[in-house]
């Protein structure tokens, strides 16, 4: 995030042996890297990582509230989801027990673009330019995942899921 210092985002969580996600799922994070930490508006804890000159969340968002405290509704019916004109979230296969940790929630575009704010305070959804910067640094993630069909890989010492 531009303007956020690495020291503010990375509170020196040592990487050695620190591979589980903040929700407890194992083998999520590279044990050779140092991670920072941040909290969302629900109190969920996330790891952060410096990649090049940028600071990224190293875990998917799982908040149920906008930054201003308003509830983001859960919508599990696909017909309803497809006709929405307001913000909502769901889980992959509508299965929170399996997919909330470590994958987080799936948000529709209305939620992402809502002025009440989806991301934790001081954070934002990456711009196209920020994605381009990341992509230039580590390569085309989607192409890598298609060419190497595994759950996670490491490119330039960065674990990609």
Short mmCIF file of C-alpha atoms in Angstrom, two decimals:
data_model
loop_
_atom_site.label_atom_id
_atom_site.label_comp_id
_atom_site.label_asym_id
_atom_site.label_seq_id
_atom_site.Cartn_x
_atom_site.Cartn_y
_atom_site.Cartn_z
CA UNK A 1 0.00 0.00 0.00
CA UNK A 2 1.59 3.28 -1.03
CA UNK A 3 2.50 5.43 1.97
CA UNK A 4 2.41 2.58 4.49
CA UNK A 5 5.85 1.83 5.84
CA UNK A 6 7.16 -1.71 5.96
CA UNK A 7 7.79 -1.36 9.68
CA UNK A 8 4.17 -0.35 10.29
CA UNK A 9 2.79 -3.28 8.33
CA UNK A 10 5.34 -5.89 9.37
CA UNK A 11 5.59 -6.15 13.13
CA UNK A 12 8.52 -8.58 12.93
CA UNK A 13 6.70 -11.89 13.08
CA UNK A 14 9.60 -14.23 12.50
CA UNK A 15 9.06 -16.67 9.69
CA UNK A 16 10.85 -19.73 11.09
CA UNK A 17 8.24 -22.39 11.73
CA UNK A 18 5.44 -19.87 11.25
CA UNK A 19 3.60 -21.61 8.42
CA UNK A 20 -0.01 -21.80 9.62
CA UNK A 21 -2.50 -19.13 8.70
CA UNK A 22 -3.94 -16.91 11.41
CA UNK A 23 -7.07 -19.09 11.36
CA UNK A 24 -5.05 -22.25 11.97
CA UNK A 25 -4.77 -23.83 8.50
CA UNK A 26 -1.33 -25.34 8.00
CA UNK A 27 1.24 -24.92 5.21
CA UNK A 28 -0.04 -21.53 4.11
CA UNK A 29 2.95 -19.23 4.59
CA UNK A 30 6.59 -19.52 3.63
CA UNK A 31 8.49 -20.28 6.85
CA UNK A 32 11.55 -18.43 5.52
CA UNK A 33 9.76 -15.06 5.32
CA UNK A 34 8.91 -12.45 7.92
CA UNK A 35 5.28 -11.42 8.14
CA UNK A 36 3.56 -8.42 9.60
CA UNK A 37 0.10 -8.43 11.09
CA UNK A 38 -3.06 -6.38 10.78
CA UNK A 39 -6.61 -6.62 12.06
CA UNK A 40 -9.86 -5.97 10.21
CA UNK A 41 -13.03 -4.34 11.49
CA UNK A 42 -14.27 -7.71 12.86
CA UNK A 43 -11.03 -8.31 14.78
CA UNK A 44 -9.80 -11.01 12.37
CA UNK A 45 -6.00 -11.15 12.26
CA UNK A 46 -4.09 -11.33 8.95
CA UNK A 47 -0.46 -11.62 7.99
CA UNK A 48 1.09 -9.05 5.67
CA UNK A 49 4.16 -9.35 3.47
CA UNK A 50 6.45 -6.89 1.72
CA UNK A 51 6.87 -7.76 -1.97
CA UNK A 52 9.24 -5.40 -3.73
CA UNK A 53 8.12 -1.91 -2.69
CA UNK A 54 4.55 -2.95 -1.88
CA UNK A 55 2.90 -4.35 1.23
CA UNK A 56 0.23 -7.00 0.60
CA UNK A 57 -2.11 -9.00 2.77
CA UNK A 58 -0.81 -12.58 2.81
CA UNK A 59 -4.28 -13.96 3.57
CA UNK A 60 -7.71 -13.51 2.04
CA UNK A 61 -10.19 -11.16 3.64
CA UNK A 62 -12.91 -12.67 5.80
CA UNK A 63 -14.71 -9.69 7.34
CA UNK A 64 -18.50 -9.61 7.72
CA UNK A 65 -18.69 -5.85 8.18
CA UNK A 66 -17.84 -2.76 6.21
CA UNK A 67 -15.19 -0.53 7.77
CA UNK A 68 -17.93 1.76 9.14
CA UNK A 69 -19.45 -1.19 11.06
CA UNK A 70 -22.42 -1.91 8.77
CA UNK A 71 -23.09 -5.62 8.18
CA UNK A 72 -22.28 -7.16 4.80
CA UNK A 73 -25.14 -9.61 4.12
CA UNK A 74 -24.45 -13.24 3.35
CA UNK A 75 -26.21 -14.49 0.21
CA UNK A 76 -26.03 -18.22 -0.48
CA UNK A 77 -28.65 -18.57 -3.22
CA UNK A 78 -26.98 -18.33 -6.65
CA UNK A 79 -30.08 -16.89 -8.37
CA UNK A 80 -30.30 -14.16 -5.75
CA UNK A 81 -26.53 -13.59 -5.95
CA UNK A 82 -26.66 -13.14 -9.72
CA UNK A 83 -29.41 -10.52 -9.49
CA UNK A 84 -27.90 -8.45 -6.66
CA UNK A 85 -27.38 -4.71 -7.02
CA UNK A 86 -25.91 -4.27 -3.54
CA UNK A 87 -23.02 -5.66 -1.53
CA UNK A 88 -22.93 -9.24 -0.25
CA UNK A 89 -20.58 -12.10 0.52
CA UNK A 90 -20.65 -15.89 0.25
CA UNK A 91 -18.22 -18.77 0.60
CA UNK A 92 -16.92 -21.03 -2.12
CA UNK A 93 -19.52 -23.80 -2.55
CA UNK A 94 -21.43 -22.00 0.25
CA UNK A 95 -19.39 -24.03 2.71
CA UNK A 96 -17.97 -21.83 5.46
CA UNK A 97 -16.76 -24.80 7.51
CA UNK A 98 -14.36 -25.89 4.76
CA UNK A 99 -13.59 -22.66 2.92
CA UNK A 100 -13.60 -19.79 5.43
CA UNK A 101 -10.20 -20.87 6.72
CA UNK A 102 -7.91 -20.16 4.97
CA UNK A 103 -9.71 -18.92 1.83
CA UNK A 104 -11.92 -16.25 3.38
CA UNK A 105 -15.14 -14.87 1.99
CA UNK A 106 -16.06 -14.11 -1.62
CA UNK A 107 -17.40 -10.57 -2.11
CA UNK A 108 -19.31 -9.22 -5.07
CA UNK A 109 -18.19 -6.05 -6.84
CA UNK A 110 -20.83 -3.95 -5.07
CA UNK A 111 -19.15 -4.79 -1.77
CA UNK A 112 -15.67 -4.08 -3.10
CA UNK A 113 -16.68 -0.68 -4.54
CA UNK A 114 -18.88 0.38 -1.60
CA UNK A 115 -17.80 3.73 -0.10
CA UNK A 116 -18.29 2.34 3.43
CA UNK A 117 -15.03 0.48 2.88
CA UNK A 118 -14.37 -3.25 2.73
CA UNK A 119 -10.67 -3.37 3.58
CA UNK A 120 -9.22 -2.75 7.04
CA UNK A 121 -8.47 0.84 7.98
CA UNK A 122 -5.46 2.13 6.05
CA UNK A 123 -5.84 -0.53 3.34
CA UNK A 124 -7.61 -0.61 -0.02
CA UNK A 125 -8.42 -2.96 -2.86
CA UNK A 126 -5.36 -2.93 -5.16
CA UNK A 127 -5.53 -0.74 -8.24
CA UNK A 128 -4.71 -2.06 -11.71
CA UNK A 129 -1.36 -0.26 -11.46
CA UNK A 130 -0.57 -2.01 -8.16
CA UNK A 131 -1.43 -5.40 -9.68
CA UNK A 132 0.76 -4.56 -12.68
CA UNK A 133 3.68 -3.76 -10.37
CA UNK A 134 3.25 -7.06 -8.53
CA UNK A 135 2.84 -8.99 -11.78
CA UNK A 136 5.99 -7.46 -13.24
CA UNK A 137 7.90 -8.51 -10.15
CA UNK A 138 6.75 -12.12 -9.88
CA UNK A 139 5.38 -12.88 -13.34
CA UNK A 140 1.92 -13.84 -14.48
CA UNK A 141 0.47 -15.81 -11.55
CA UNK A 142 -2.45 -17.23 -13.52
CA UNK A 143 -0.16 -18.46 -16.29
CA UNK A 144 2.18 -20.01 -13.74
CA UNK A 145 -0.72 -21.80 -12.05
CA UNK A 146 -2.00 -23.13 -15.38
CA UNK A 147 1.42 -24.36 -16.45
CA UNK A 148 2.22 -25.92 -13.07
CA UNK A 149 -1.01 -27.46 -11.74
CA UNK A 150 -0.31 -27.58 -8.00
CA UNK A 151 -2.07 -26.07 -5.02
CA UNK A 152 0.80 -23.71 -4.25
CA UNK A 153 4.18 -22.94 -5.74
CA UNK A 154 7.07 -20.66 -4.97
CA UNK A 155 8.33 -18.05 -7.42
CA UNK A 156 11.18 -15.69 -6.50
CA UNK A 157 10.84 -16.89 -2.88
CA UNK A 158 7.12 -15.98 -2.88
CA UNK A 159 4.60 -18.73 -2.17
CA UNK A 160 1.63 -18.51 -4.55
CA UNK A 161 -1.65 -20.33 -3.96
#
